[in-house]
Structure formats: C-alpha cells, structure tokens
mmCIF file of C-alpha atoms in Angstrom:
data_model
loop_
_atom_site.group_PDB
_atom_site.id
_atom_site.type_symbol
_atom_site.label_atom_id
_atom_site.label_comp_id
_atom_site.label_asym_id
_atom_site.label_seq_id
_atom_site.Cartn_x
_atom_site.Cartn_y
_atom_site.Cartn_z
ATOM 1 C CA MET A 240 163.294 -15.976 -52.344
ATOM 2 C CA ALA A 241 163.829 -12.732 -52.643
ATOM 3 C CA THR A 242 165.467 -9.219 -51.119
ATOM 4 C CA THR A 243 163.829 -5.390 -51.565
ATOM 5 C CA HIS A 244 166.038 -2.013 -51.208
ATOM 6 C CA ILE A 245 164.338 1.469 -51.859
ATOM 7 C CA LYS A 246 166.299 5.140 -51.286
ATOM 8 C CA ARG A 247 164.876 8.352 -52.993
ATOM 9 C CA SER A 248 167.465 10.061 -56.105
ATOM 10 C CA THR A 249 167.453 12.897 -57.004
ATOM 11 C CA SER A 250 168.096 12.280 -60.345
ATOM 12 C CA ALA A 251 166.355 10.147 -62.328
ATOM 13 C CA SER A 252 168.252 9.865 -65.940
ATOM 14 C CA ARG A 253 171.392 9.276 -63.960
ATOM 15 C CA LEU A 254 169.480 6.192 -62.142
ATOM 16 C CA VAL A 255 168.304 4.930 -65.391
ATOM 17 C CA ASN A 256 171.928 5.294 -67.450
ATOM 18 C CA TYR A 257 173.553 3.480 -64.677
ATOM 19 C CA ALA A 258 170.914 0.660 -64.245
ATOM 20 C CA GLU A 259 170.522 0.622 -68.589
ATOM 21 C CA LYS A 260 174.229 0.135 -69.012
ATOM 22 C CA ARG A 261 174.588 -4.294 -67.595
ATOM 23 C CA ALA A 262 171.286 -4.659 -68.461
ATOM 24 C CA VAL A 263 170.133 -8.598 -69.780
ATOM 25 C CA LYS A 264 166.941 -7.446 -70.000
ATOM 26 C CA LYS A 265 164.510 -4.371 -69.512
ATOM 27 C CA ASP A 266 160.406 -3.590 -69.287
ATOM 28 C CA GLY A 267 158.744 -0.594 -68.370
ATOM 29 C CA LEU A 268 155.594 0.081 -66.151
ATOM 30 C CA ASN A 269 153.610 3.054 -67.778
ATOM 31 C CA LEU A 270 155.989 3.955 -69.744
ATOM 32 C CA ASP A 271 158.260 2.899 -73.506
ATOM 33 C CA ILE A 272 161.272 1.414 -71.736
ATOM 34 C CA GLN A 273 163.078 2.811 -74.227
ATOM 35 C CA TYR A 274 162.343 5.915 -73.746
ATOM 36 C CA ALA A 275 162.398 6.170 -70.090
ATOM 37 C CA LYS A 276 164.752 9.501 -69.363
ATOM 38 C CA SER A 277 162.540 11.660 -71.353
ATOM 39 C CA GLU A 278 158.817 9.843 -70.201
ATOM 40 C CA PHE A 279 160.407 11.232 -66.412
ATOM 41 C CA LYS A 280 161.004 14.680 -67.694
ATOM 42 C CA GLN A 281 157.716 14.530 -69.123
ATOM 43 C CA VAL A 282 155.409 14.479 -66.549
ATOM 44 C CA ARG A 283 157.259 16.850 -64.158
ATOM 45 C CA ASP A 284 156.791 18.821 -66.754
ATOM 46 C CA ILE A 285 153.482 18.614 -67.674
ATOM 47 C CA TYR A 286 152.377 18.415 -63.605
ATOM 48 C CA GLY A 287 154.706 21.193 -62.853
ATOM 49 C CA ASN A 288 156.200 19.677 -59.613
ATOM 50 C CA PRO A 289 159.725 20.505 -59.014
ATOM 51 C CA GLY A 290 161.980 19.844 -56.345
ATOM 52 C CA LYS A 291 164.175 17.688 -54.943
ATOM 53 C CA THR A 292 163.769 14.106 -55.469
ATOM 54 C CA GLN A 293 162.604 12.772 -59.122
ATOM 55 C CA ALA A 294 162.740 8.980 -58.460
ATOM 56 C CA TYR A 295 163.083 6.105 -56.213
ATOM 57 C CA ALA A 296 165.905 3.136 -56.941
ATOM 58 C CA SER A 297 164.734 0.501 -56.072
ATOM 59 C CA ARG A 298 166.406 -3.502 -56.117
ATOM 60 C CA ILE A 299 164.894 -7.512 -56.502
ATOM 61 C CA ALA A 300 167.407 -9.449 -55.935
ATOM 62 C CA PHE A 301 166.661 -13.584 -56.313
ATOM 63 C CA SER A 302 168.241 -16.442 -54.706
ATOM 64 C CA PRO A 303 170.892 -18.194 -56.948
ATOM 65 C CA LEU A 304 169.465 -21.547 -55.107
ATOM 66 C CA GLU A 305 165.991 -21.048 -57.171
ATOM 67 C CA PHE A 306 167.299 -19.345 -60.070
ATOM 68 C CA ASN A 307 170.993 -19.519 -62.153
ATOM 69 C CA PRO A 308 172.085 -15.973 -63.527
ATOM 70 C CA GLN A 309 172.760 -17.149 -66.900
ATOM 71 C CA ALA A 310 169.897 -19.140 -67.872
ATOM 72 C CA LEU A 311 167.641 -17.254 -70.199
ATOM 73 C CA HIS A 312 164.375 -18.684 -68.857
ATOM 74 C CA ASP A 313 164.729 -17.719 -65.406
ATOM 75 C CA GLN A 314 166.112 -14.325 -66.817
ATOM 76 C CA ALA A 315 162.538 -14.263 -67.611
ATOM 77 C CA THR A 316 160.933 -15.503 -65.219
ATOM 78 C CA VAL A 317 162.254 -13.122 -63.079
ATOM 79 C CA LEU A 318 162.326 -10.141 -65.104
ATOM 80 C CA ALA A 319 157.819 -10.854 -64.837
ATOM 81 C CA VAL A 320 157.820 -11.554 -61.234
ATOM 82 C CA ALA A 321 159.611 -8.471 -60.630
ATOM 83 C CA LYS A 322 157.142 -6.560 -63.033
ATOM 84 C CA GLU A 323 153.782 -8.279 -61.246
ATOM 85 C CA VAL A 324 155.451 -6.736 -57.955
ATOM 86 C CA TYR A 325 156.316 -3.065 -58.778
ATOM 87 C CA ALA A 326 152.532 -3.533 -60.425
ATOM 88 C CA LYS A 327 151.220 -4.366 -56.915
ATOM 89 C CA ALA A 328 153.019 -1.542 -55.440
ATOM 90 C CA TYR A 329 153.096 1.256 -57.060
ATOM 91 C CA PRO A 330 149.891 0.785 -59.976
ATOM 92 C CA ASN A 331 150.313 4.935 -60.840
ATOM 93 C CA GLN A 332 154.028 5.756 -60.823
ATOM 94 C CA GLN A 333 156.009 5.764 -63.430
ATOM 95 C CA VAL A 334 158.809 2.056 -63.339
ATOM 96 C CA ALA A 335 161.073 1.814 -66.282
ATOM 97 C CA LEU A 336 163.090 -2.563 -64.524
ATOM 98 C CA TYR A 337 166.390 -3.475 -66.433
ATOM 99 C CA GLU A 338 167.843 -6.850 -64.746
ATOM 100 C CA HIS A 339 171.208 -7.938 -64.614
ATOM 101 C CA ALA A 340 172.766 -10.701 -64.201
ATOM 102 C CA ASP A 341 176.638 -10.167 -63.118
ATOM 103 C CA THR A 342 176.272 -11.449 -59.414
ATOM 104 C CA ASP A 343 175.446 -14.542 -58.159
ATOM 105 C CA SER A 344 172.155 -13.842 -57.918
ATOM 106 C CA LEU A 345 169.599 -12.540 -60.049
ATOM 107 C CA HIS A 346 168.327 -9.562 -59.039
ATOM 108 C CA VAL A 347 165.840 -6.104 -61.026
ATOM 109 C CA HIS A 348 166.866 -2.435 -60.675
ATOM 110 C CA ALA A 349 163.591 -0.469 -60.598
ATOM 111 C CA VAL A 350 163.795 3.131 -61.138
ATOM 112 C CA ILE A 351 161.079 4.527 -59.814
ATOM 113 C CA GLY A 352 159.328 7.787 -60.718
ATOM 114 C CA ALA A 353 158.469 10.435 -57.697
ATOM 115 C CA ILE A 354 155.216 11.753 -59.195
ATOM 116 C CA ASN A 355 151.456 10.064 -58.866
ATOM 117 C CA LEU A 356 150.204 10.032 -62.356
ATOM 118 C CA GLU A 357 146.740 10.475 -61.276
ATOM 119 C CA THR A 358 146.777 12.745 -58.660
ATOM 120 C CA GLY A 359 150.211 14.832 -60.268
ATOM 121 C CA GLN A 360 151.700 14.585 -56.359
ATOM 122 C CA LYS A 361 154.949 13.038 -54.760
ATOM 123 C CA MET A 362 155.224 9.924 -52.945
ATOM 124 C CA HIS A 363 155.109 11.243 -49.681
ATOM 125 C CA GLY A 364 157.014 9.250 -46.384
ATOM 126 C CA ASN A 365 160.081 7.307 -45.997
ATOM 127 C CA TRP A 366 161.927 5.189 -46.845
ATOM 128 C CA HIS A 367 161.334 2.905 -44.322
ATOM 129 C CA GLN A 368 157.848 2.970 -44.780
ATOM 130 C CA TYR A 369 158.168 2.337 -48.422
ATOM 131 C CA ARG A 370 160.031 -0.271 -47.511
ATOM 132 C CA ASP A 371 157.962 -2.052 -45.623
ATOM 133 C CA HIS A 372 154.945 -1.679 -48.026
ATOM 134 C CA LEU A 373 157.274 -3.492 -51.098
ATOM 135 C CA VAL A 374 158.600 -6.052 -48.642
ATOM 136 C CA HIS A 375 154.945 -6.936 -48.460
ATOM 137 C CA ILE A 376 154.112 -7.236 -51.882
ATOM 138 C CA THR A 377 157.534 -8.827 -52.751
ATOM 139 C CA ASP A 378 156.507 -11.485 -49.302
ATOM 140 C CA GLN A 379 152.602 -12.200 -51.287
ATOM 141 C CA VAL A 380 153.556 -12.525 -54.883
ATOM 142 C CA CYS A 381 156.827 -15.256 -54.087
ATOM 143 C CA GLN A 382 154.026 -17.390 -52.297
ATOM 144 C CA GLU A 383 151.633 -17.013 -55.056
ATOM 145 C CA HIS A 384 154.412 -18.608 -56.988
ATOM 146 C CA GLY A 385 156.165 -21.007 -55.296
ATOM 147 C CA LEU A 386 159.075 -18.899 -53.918
ATOM 148 C CA MET A 387 160.589 -18.826 -50.754
ATOM 149 C CA VAL A 388 159.865 -15.969 -48.783
ATOM 150 C CA THR A 389 162.448 -14.445 -46.982
ATOM 151 C CA GLN A 390 162.813 -14.985 -43.662
ATOM 152 C CA PRO A 391 164.746 -11.891 -41.132
ATOM 153 C CA ASP A 392 167.031 -13.176 -38.815
ATOM 154 C CA PRO A 393 166.591 -11.625 -35.624
ATOM 155 C CA ASN A 394 169.884 -12.599 -34.430
ATOM 156 C CA ARG A 395 171.675 -10.617 -37.330
ATOM 157 C CA HIS A 396 172.921 -7.338 -35.368
ATOM 158 C CA GLU A 397 174.859 -6.335 -38.956
ATOM 159 C CA LYS A 398 174.497 -5.820 -42.271
ATOM 160 C CA ARG A 399 176.883 -6.567 -45.257
ATOM 161 C CA SER A 400 176.572 -5.587 -48.409
ATOM 162 C CA MET A 401 177.504 -8.805 -50.968
ATOM 163 C CA ALA A 402 180.987 -7.211 -51.690
ATOM 164 C CA GLU A 403 181.755 -6.761 -47.469
ATOM 165 C CA ILE A 404 181.178 -10.384 -47.975
ATOM 166 C CA LYS A 405 183.047 -11.454 -50.781
ATOM 167 C CA LEU A 406 185.965 -9.154 -49.344
ATOM 168 C CA ARG A 407 184.843 -11.095 -45.309
ATOM 169 C CA ALA A 408 185.887 -14.168 -47.498
ATOM 170 C CA LYS A 409 189.089 -13.285 -48.032
ATOM 171 C CA GLN A 410 189.844 -12.189 -44.419
ATOM 172 C CA GLN A 411 189.886 -8.564 -45.306
ATOM 173 C CA PRO A 412 188.702 -6.616 -42.894
ATOM 174 C CA THR A 413 186.529 -3.312 -44.357
ATOM 175 C CA TRP A 414 186.616 0.575 -43.560
ATOM 176 C CA LYS A 415 182.896 -0.861 -42.314
ATOM 177 C CA ASP A 416 183.899 -3.570 -40.292
ATOM 178 C CA GLN A 417 186.802 -0.343 -38.501
ATOM 179 C CA ILE A 418 183.647 1.476 -37.505
ATOM 180 C CA ARG A 419 181.441 -1.747 -36.296
ATOM 181 C CA GLN A 420 184.904 -2.128 -33.991
ATOM 182 C CA ALA A 421 185.280 1.006 -32.784
ATOM 183 C CA VAL A 422 181.835 1.637 -31.912
ATOM 184 C CA ASP A 423 182.206 -1.555 -29.949
ATOM 185 C CA HIS A 424 184.600 -1.298 -28.248
ATOM 186 C CA THR A 425 183.668 2.918 -26.980
ATOM 187 C CA MET A 426 180.565 1.228 -25.572
ATOM 188 C CA GLN A 427 181.955 -1.731 -24.076
ATOM 189 C CA ASN A 428 183.371 1.241 -21.956
ATOM 190 C CA PRO A 429 180.777 1.764 -18.808
ATOM 191 C CA LEU A 430 181.934 5.619 -18.020
ATOM 192 C CA ILE A 431 180.041 5.915 -21.790
ATOM 193 C CA ARG A 432 176.914 7.471 -20.561
ATOM 194 C CA ASP A 433 176.141 9.960 -22.616
ATOM 195 C CA PHE A 434 175.955 10.931 -26.576
ATOM 196 C CA GLN A 435 178.667 13.725 -25.853
ATOM 197 C CA ALA A 436 181.201 10.873 -23.920
ATOM 198 C CA PHE A 437 180.169 8.728 -27.048
ATOM 199 C CA GLN A 438 181.088 11.407 -29.681
ATOM 200 C CA ALA A 439 184.865 12.123 -28.051
ATOM 201 C CA ASP A 440 185.813 8.488 -27.804
ATOM 202 C CA LEU A 441 185.144 7.868 -30.672
ATOM 203 C CA LYS A 442 187.403 10.326 -31.910
ATOM 204 C CA GLN A 443 190.506 9.231 -30.479
ATOM 205 C CA GLN A 444 189.805 5.890 -32.536
ATOM 206 C CA ALA A 445 189.636 8.168 -35.551
ATOM 207 C CA VAL A 446 186.589 7.460 -36.308
ATOM 208 C CA LYS A 447 183.808 10.577 -36.288
ATOM 209 C CA VAL A 448 179.915 10.166 -35.754
ATOM 210 C CA TRP A 449 176.854 13.242 -36.136
ATOM 211 C CA GLU A 450 173.345 12.367 -35.557
ATOM 212 C CA ARG A 451 171.189 13.010 -38.939
ATOM 213 C CA GLY A 452 167.691 13.007 -38.591
ATOM 214 C CA LYS A 453 166.402 9.931 -36.338
ATOM 215 C CA ASN A 454 169.391 8.055 -37.365
ATOM 216 C CA LEU A 455 173.608 8.353 -36.857
ATOM 217 C CA THR A 456 175.891 9.010 -39.854
ATOM 218 C CA TYR A 457 179.642 7.480 -38.888
ATOM 219 C CA GLN A 458 183.015 9.000 -40.612
ATOM 220 C CA LEU A 459 186.891 7.646 -41.197
ATOM 221 C CA LEU A 460 188.805 10.292 -40.376
ATOM 222 C CA GLY A 461 190.612 11.776 -43.304
ATOM 223 C CA THR A 462 188.869 9.879 -45.355
ATOM 224 C CA ASN A 463 185.688 10.051 -47.748
ATOM 225 C CA TYR A 464 184.629 6.836 -46.359
ATOM 226 C CA LYS A 465 181.123 7.072 -44.145
ATOM 227 C CA SER A 466 177.914 5.074 -43.776
ATOM 228 C CA ARG A 467 174.958 5.349 -41.342
ATOM 229 C CA GLY A 468 174.049 3.237 -38.960
ATOM 230 C CA THR A 469 170.777 1.312 -40.165
ATOM 231 C CA LYS A 470 173.531 0.169 -42.976
ATOM 232 C CA LEU A 471 176.487 -0.796 -40.208
ATOM 233 C CA GLY A 472 173.614 -2.758 -37.678
ATOM 234 C CA ILE A 473 170.890 -2.763 -35.801
ATOM 235 C CA ASP A 474 173.485 -1.869 -32.407
ATOM 236 C CA TYR A 475 175.291 0.922 -34.826
ATOM 237 C CA GLU A 476 171.734 2.518 -35.272
ATOM 238 C CA LYS A 477 170.829 5.512 -33.065
ATOM 239 C CA GLU A 478 167.547 3.792 -31.301
ATOM 240 C CA THR A 479 169.547 1.401 -30.305
ATOM 241 C CA ILE A 480 172.905 3.604 -28.896
ATOM 242 C CA PHE A 481 170.583 5.857 -27.299
ATOM 243 C CA ASN A 482 168.448 3.500 -25.192
ATOM 244 C CA GLU A 483 172.278 2.318 -24.436
ATOM 245 C CA LEU A 484 173.251 5.289 -23.048
ATOM 246 C CA ALA A 485 169.826 6.524 -21.659
ATOM 247 C CA SER A 486 169.990 2.725 -19.300
ATOM 248 C CA ARG A 487 173.516 3.325 -18.467
ATOM 249 C CA GLN A 488 172.160 7.040 -16.162
ATOM 250 C CA THR A 489 169.345 5.756 -15.334
ATOM 251 C CA GLN A 490 171.436 3.066 -13.355
ATOM 252 C CA SER A 491 174.230 5.308 -12.569
ATOM 253 C CA ARG A 492 172.395 8.083 -9.866
ATOM 254 C CA THR A 493 170.410 4.433 -8.321
ATOM 255 C CA ASN A 494 174.216 3.598 -7.312
ATOM 256 C CA GLN A 495 174.423 7.140 -6.043
ATOM 257 C CA GLN A 496 171.532 7.449 -3.971
ATOM 258 C CA PRO A 497 172.523 4.955 -1.304
ATOM 259 C CA GLU A 498 176.290 6.448 -1.503
ATOM 260 C CA ARG A 499 174.739 10.261 -0.968
ATOM 261 C CA ALA A 500 172.892 8.463 1.905
ATOM 262 C CA THR A 501 175.620 6.692 3.916
ATOM 263 C CA LYS A 502 178.246 9.999 3.372
ATOM 264 C CA ALA A 503 175.293 11.965 5.108
ATOM 265 C CA THR A 504 175.220 9.823 7.747
ATOM 266 C CA VAL A 505 178.975 9.494 8.211
ATOM 267 C CA ASP A 506 179.375 13.610 7.733
ATOM 268 C CA SER A 507 176.534 13.811 10.747
ATOM 269 C CA ALA A 508 178.664 11.734 12.988
ATOM 270 C CA GLN A 509 181.856 13.087 12.281
ATOM 271 C CA SER A 510 180.140 16.282 12.550
ATOM 272 C CA ASP A 511 178.784 15.311 16.844
ATOM 273 C CA PRO A 512 182.086 14.638 18.336
ATOM 274 C CA GLY A 513 180.795 14.212 21.905
ATOM 275 C CA ARG A 514 177.990 11.100 20.210
ATOM 276 C CA THR A 515 178.853 8.074 20.936
ATOM 277 C CA PRO A 516 179.756 5.542 17.848
ATOM 278 C CA LYS A 517 178.137 2.387 19.735
ATOM 279 C CA LEU A 518 174.686 1.421 19.306
ATOM 280 C CA PRO A 519 172.771 1.718 22.620
ATOM 281 C CA GLY A 520 172.514 -1.876 23.056
ATOM 282 C CA HIS A 521 175.968 -2.289 23.669
ATOM 283 C CA PRO A 522 177.642 -3.389 27.144
ATOM 284 C CA ASP A 523 179.793 -0.377 26.545
ATOM 285 C CA SER A 524 177.702 1.661 25.579
ATOM 286 C CA THR A 525 176.522 2.876 29.026
ATOM 287 C CA ALA A 526 179.585 2.927 30.518
ATOM 288 C CA SER A 527 181.396 4.993 27.800
ATOM 289 C CA HIS A 528 178.052 7.855 27.907
ATOM 290 C CA SER A 529 179.236 7.947 31.413
ATOM 291 C CA GLN A 530 182.685 8.492 30.838
ATOM 292 C CA ASN A 531 181.421 11.547 28.324
ATOM 293 C CA VAL A 532 179.293 12.648 30.409
ATOM 294 C CA SER A 533 182.131 13.059 33.271
ATOM 295 C CA ARG A 534 184.466 14.649 31.149
ATOM 296 C CA SER A 535 182.021 16.864 30.116
ATOM 297 C CA THR A 536 181.742 17.835 33.688
ATOM 298 C CA THR A 537 185.285 18.009 34.404
ATOM 299 C CA SER A 538 185.921 20.854 32.025
ATOM 300 C CA ALA A 539 183.307 22.695 32.664
ATOM 301 C CA ASP A 540 184.766 23.062 36.044
ATOM 302 C CA ARG A 541 187.434 24.082 35.218
ATOM 303 C CA THR A 542 189.686 27.679 36.109
ATOM 304 C CA ASP A 543 192.451 27.130 33.415
ATOM 305 C CA ARG A 544 190.370 28.854 31.218
ATOM 306 C CA PRO A 545 191.504 31.241 28.255
ATOM 307 C CA THR A 546 191.131 34.833 28.116
ATOM 308 C CA SER A 547 189.771 34.649 24.752
ATOM 309 C CA GLN A 548 186.868 33.168 26.857
ATOM 310 C CA PRO A 549 184.420 35.715 29.070
ATOM 311 C CA THR A 550 183.597 33.357 32.216
ATOM 312 C CA VAL A 551 179.888 33.659 33.794
ATOM 313 C CA SER A 552 180.395 34.930 36.685
ATOM 314 C CA ASP A 553 181.799 38.230 34.061
ATOM 315 C CA ASN A 554 178.979 37.979 31.646
ATOM 316 C CA LEU A 555 176.370 38.385 34.440
ATOM 317 C CA LYS A 556 178.662 41.450 35.946
ATOM 318 C CA GLN A 557 178.586 43.351 32.419
ATOM 319 C CA LEU A 558 174.600 42.061 32.428
ATOM 320 C CA ARG A 559 174.126 43.522 35.486
ATOM 321 C CA GLN A 560 176.274 47.247 34.780
ATOM 322 C CA GLN A 561 173.702 47.288 31.382
ATOM 323 C CA GLN A 562 170.654 47.140 33.651
ATOM 324 C CA ARG A 563 172.240 49.520 35.900
ATOM 325 C CA GLN A 564 172.845 52.244 32.998
ATOM 326 C CA LEU A 565 169.409 51.309 31.720
ATOM 327 C CA THR A 566 167.190 52.371 35.387
ATOM 328 C CA SER A 567 169.436 54.812 35.955
ATOM 329 C CA PRO A 568 167.770 57.854 33.776
ATOM 330 C CA ILE A 569 163.996 56.592 35.327
ATOM 331 C CA LYS A 570 164.857 56.403 38.413
ATOM 332 C CA THR A 571 166.274 60.016 38.510
ATOM 333 C CA ASP A 572 163.768 61.289 36.239
ATOM 334 C CA LEU A 573 160.478 59.585 38.457
ATOM 335 C CA THR A 574 162.621 61.551 41.202
ATOM 336 C CA LYS A 575 162.016 65.318 39.872
ATOM 337 C CA ARG A 576 159.134 64.618 39.269
ATOM 338 C CA LEU A 577 158.138 63.843 42.084
ATOM 339 C CA ARG A 578 160.187 66.675 44.152
ATOM 340 C CA ASN A 579 157.918 69.235 41.756
ATOM 341 C CA VAL A 580 153.967 67.514 42.878
ATOM 342 C CA SER A 581 155.058 67.994 46.066
ATOM 343 C CA LYS A 582 156.093 71.350 45.918
ATOM 344 C CA ALA A 583 153.007 72.353 44.391
ATOM 345 C CA ASP A 584 150.582 71.424 46.816
ATOM 346 C CA GLN A 585 151.891 73.535 48.991
ATOM 347 C CA PRO A 586 150.396 76.877 50.407
ATOM 348 C CA ASP A 587 151.457 80.009 49.315
ATOM 349 C CA GLN A 588 152.028 82.363 51.892
ATOM 350 C CA SER A 589 153.073 85.850 50.053
ATOM 351 C CA GLY A 590 150.198 85.339 47.234
ATOM 352 C CA LYS A 591 151.979 87.781 44.648
ATOM 353 C CA SER A 592 155.173 85.533 44.303
ATOM 354 C CA ASP A 593 154.534 81.851 42.585
ATOM 355 C CA ARG A 594 157.367 79.714 43.753
ATOM 356 C CA PRO A 595 157.142 77.909 46.922
ATOM 357 C CA GLN A 596 158.083 79.186 49.745
ATOM 358 C CA THR A 597 160.517 76.806 52.519
ATOM 359 C CA ASP A 598 158.933 76.808 55.398
ATOM 360 C CA PRO A 599 162.101 77.154 58.196
ATOM 361 C CA SER A 600 160.139 74.550 61.412
ATOM 362 C CA ARG A 601 160.354 72.216 58.751
ATOM 363 C CA THR A 602 163.567 72.828 57.478
ATOM 364 C CA ASP A 603 165.207 72.594 60.977
ATOM 365 C CA GLN A 604 162.217 69.594 61.296
ATOM 366 C CA LYS A 605 164.647 67.804 58.985
ATOM 367 C CA HIS A 606 167.920 69.287 59.084
ATOM 368 C CA PRO A 607 168.520 70.176 62.883
ATOM 369 C CA ASP A 608 171.680 69.343 62.842
ATOM 370 C CA ARG A 609 172.347 71.543 60.457
ATOM 371 C CA GLN A 610 171.118 74.622 62.393
ATOM 372 C CA SER A 611 173.395 74.072 65.555
ATOM 373 C CA ALA A 612 176.139 73.066 63.103
ATOM 374 C CA GLN A 613 175.900 77.051 61.466
ATOM 375 C CA GLN A 614 174.761 78.722 64.789
ATOM 376 C CA PRO A 615 177.842 78.644 67.593
ATOM 377 C CA SER A 616 176.607 77.496 70.879
ATOM 378 C CA GLU A 617 176.833 79.881 74.076
ATOM 379 C CA PRO A 618 177.113 79.103 77.606
ATOM 380 C CA ASN A 619 173.302 79.483 79.813
ATOM 381 C CA HIS A 620 174.722 81.595 82.507
ATOM 382 C CA SER A 621 171.480 82.134 84.290
ATOM 383 C CA SER A 622 171.321 79.025 86.719
ATOM 384 C CA ASN A 623 175.238 79.388 87.427
ATOM 385 C CA ASP A 624 176.283 82.559 87.268
ATOM 386 C CA GLY A 625 172.898 84.614 88.331
ATOM 387 C CA PRO A 626 171.167 87.183 87.309
ATOM 388 C CA ASN A 627 172.765 89.391 84.170
ATOM 389 C CA ARG A 628 173.815 92.866 84.484
#
C-alpha cells in the first residue's frame, strides 16, 4: 500500500539538498544521480526555458505492514518499485530518487525536472492533475507486484500529516487543530451566510482566511502558521465552504417569502379599518357588517362637524358661484352682439349719417310711463269750463 504526493518548486537544487542528506539509497532516471543538480541546470540552459518553476517535489510512502524500513532487501524493493512508477508516469522527464528510512514507513523522495526532454516544454497543468495521474500509475504498479492498493476513506474529512498524528497520540493540540476548531465553530452559526461574515467571525477567533485561486488559505493571527484548506480536509476546502454558504442563502430567501406575504396581508387589513376581520361564513359577520354600515350612516348625518371640513351644501354653493362667474361675461357679450344686429336692420332716415335714428313713437310705446312723467298733465277745460277765451 503506497500513498503519493506532488507539488511544484522554484528551486531544483534545494530539493536535491534536502533529499540527499538523509538518503539510504538513491537512483536516477534520465540523469546521473551523482550530478543531479548540475544536469538539471544544463537542461534548463540548453532549452532556454526560464521561469519560476524548475522542478516538482514528489513522494511515495509504503506501509510498514508490508516493508521494514531497516531491512536492506525491503529498501531495494521499495526503490525499484518507486523507479518503475516514475518511469511510467514521467518517461521524458529527469527524475532523481532518494529513499529515506527515518520514519515508520519507507518512503522515496523524487525530484522531477519541469522540462520535457523531447519537446523542451514545461509541464502544464495543476498539482491535482499531476497527483491523480501519479496515483493511477502507482496503483497499477502495486497491483503488478502484489502489493496492497490504498483505498481512500470516504468518511475522512480531515487530512493529517505524520507529525500531527504523533502529536495527537500524545494528546497535544496542533495549530492546524486550532484552525479546524475555529472553522467548525463558525460554520455552526446559521447566521453565517456569506464569505464576508465567514471572514469576520473567524477573525474574532484569531484566524485569518482569504481566497487564493481555487483554494482558501487560513492563518493564525500573530504567527506564521498558515495552511490551505486542501491540507486541512474536505470540510475546510473552498468548494465545501462556498456550497454551504450558498445553500444557506437560498434557504433564507425561501423562508422570507411566506413572511412577506403574511406581513402584506396584515398591513392591508390595518390600512382598511372599516373592513371586518371576520369571515363571511361566520355567523356574526352579517351583524358586524350591519353595525359598521349603521355607524357610517350615523356619522354622515352628524352636523357638528369641524369647521375645517366643508359640508356638501358649501361645496354646491361654491360650484354655482363659479358657474355664474364663468357665464356672466358670455351673456354680456351676447347681449351686445344682438343689439348691434338689431340696429343694423333699421332704415337710414337721414341718408347722410350712418348713425341709427331713434324712433320716437317706438320709444313712446316702450316707455309710456317715462313720457308721462316728463310732461306734466294739464287740466282739460274743454268739457267743463266751456270755450276758451
């Protein structure tokens, strides 16, 4: 049973220096293991492919149940199996292999050159793809040699290194455990529904979190201890956290819809005080409706209304007065026009003047009382006094 790991590095020489110090056995693929650092550099200079990534650090660890770290035969077997794995996974890359026996399990460190010897191009992809490819090849080789194949635990939501496992066996907490406990405490709060609230709550627990590409990075405040969510476990990865927060937001919106409908119904009922709260089918609904009608009728017949509110009769008076004001100039103008028409129809008596002549007889007929008032009446002596002298 073997487990694998791979990550990129900006210095191939640093990886070689670390792996070579404690190696009990070593071997190389497409290079001379004694001159691994210089040959890595020569290939980079020949192909002229500069960049930050110079190599990839990988590791294959075997179970102590299958191999004894102190047995020379087991050490040789493990190194041969590891070389076969990397030869199939990266046949065109430079690979330096260093076997370590300083832990409970035999493991092999591999330094993989980033440049392909045939194309001159660097490895393209991400470490997830590289790891999946390496795991697949490792399982095939282990089956061919009759070794157990590592089965992933579907219930395992935390990833722990060997150092963490040892500290936990001694009942000593680690800084990664502090981060896990803080995240667990934050996610137990149902009010945490977005990433900003998630960050703020973790900050109160002395943990800083931020997005870094497809991952989340956690750091204990005041220290240099930081780790990606992928190294803490599935429950602490970006995809898991974001999916849970999105689910909470959807659930919150679903719960708010019936609350808004209920509030709208209550507001509409309060805005119409004359509406009876009882249903039409209720036996008291008819009586309550009649009471409301009688109350409204009685209030309409009251005369002791405030002066600020005009009555219906006052409104009618104002309306009639406005109508009279509007029709008065119209009537006046119509009267003038009729007089002018009547004067234009009279015959011209003088023939010289255009002014219409008044008819005295018509005047007398129209105003007999006015003529009698202007001329004083004289006594008639012809019948009483006889002839005049």
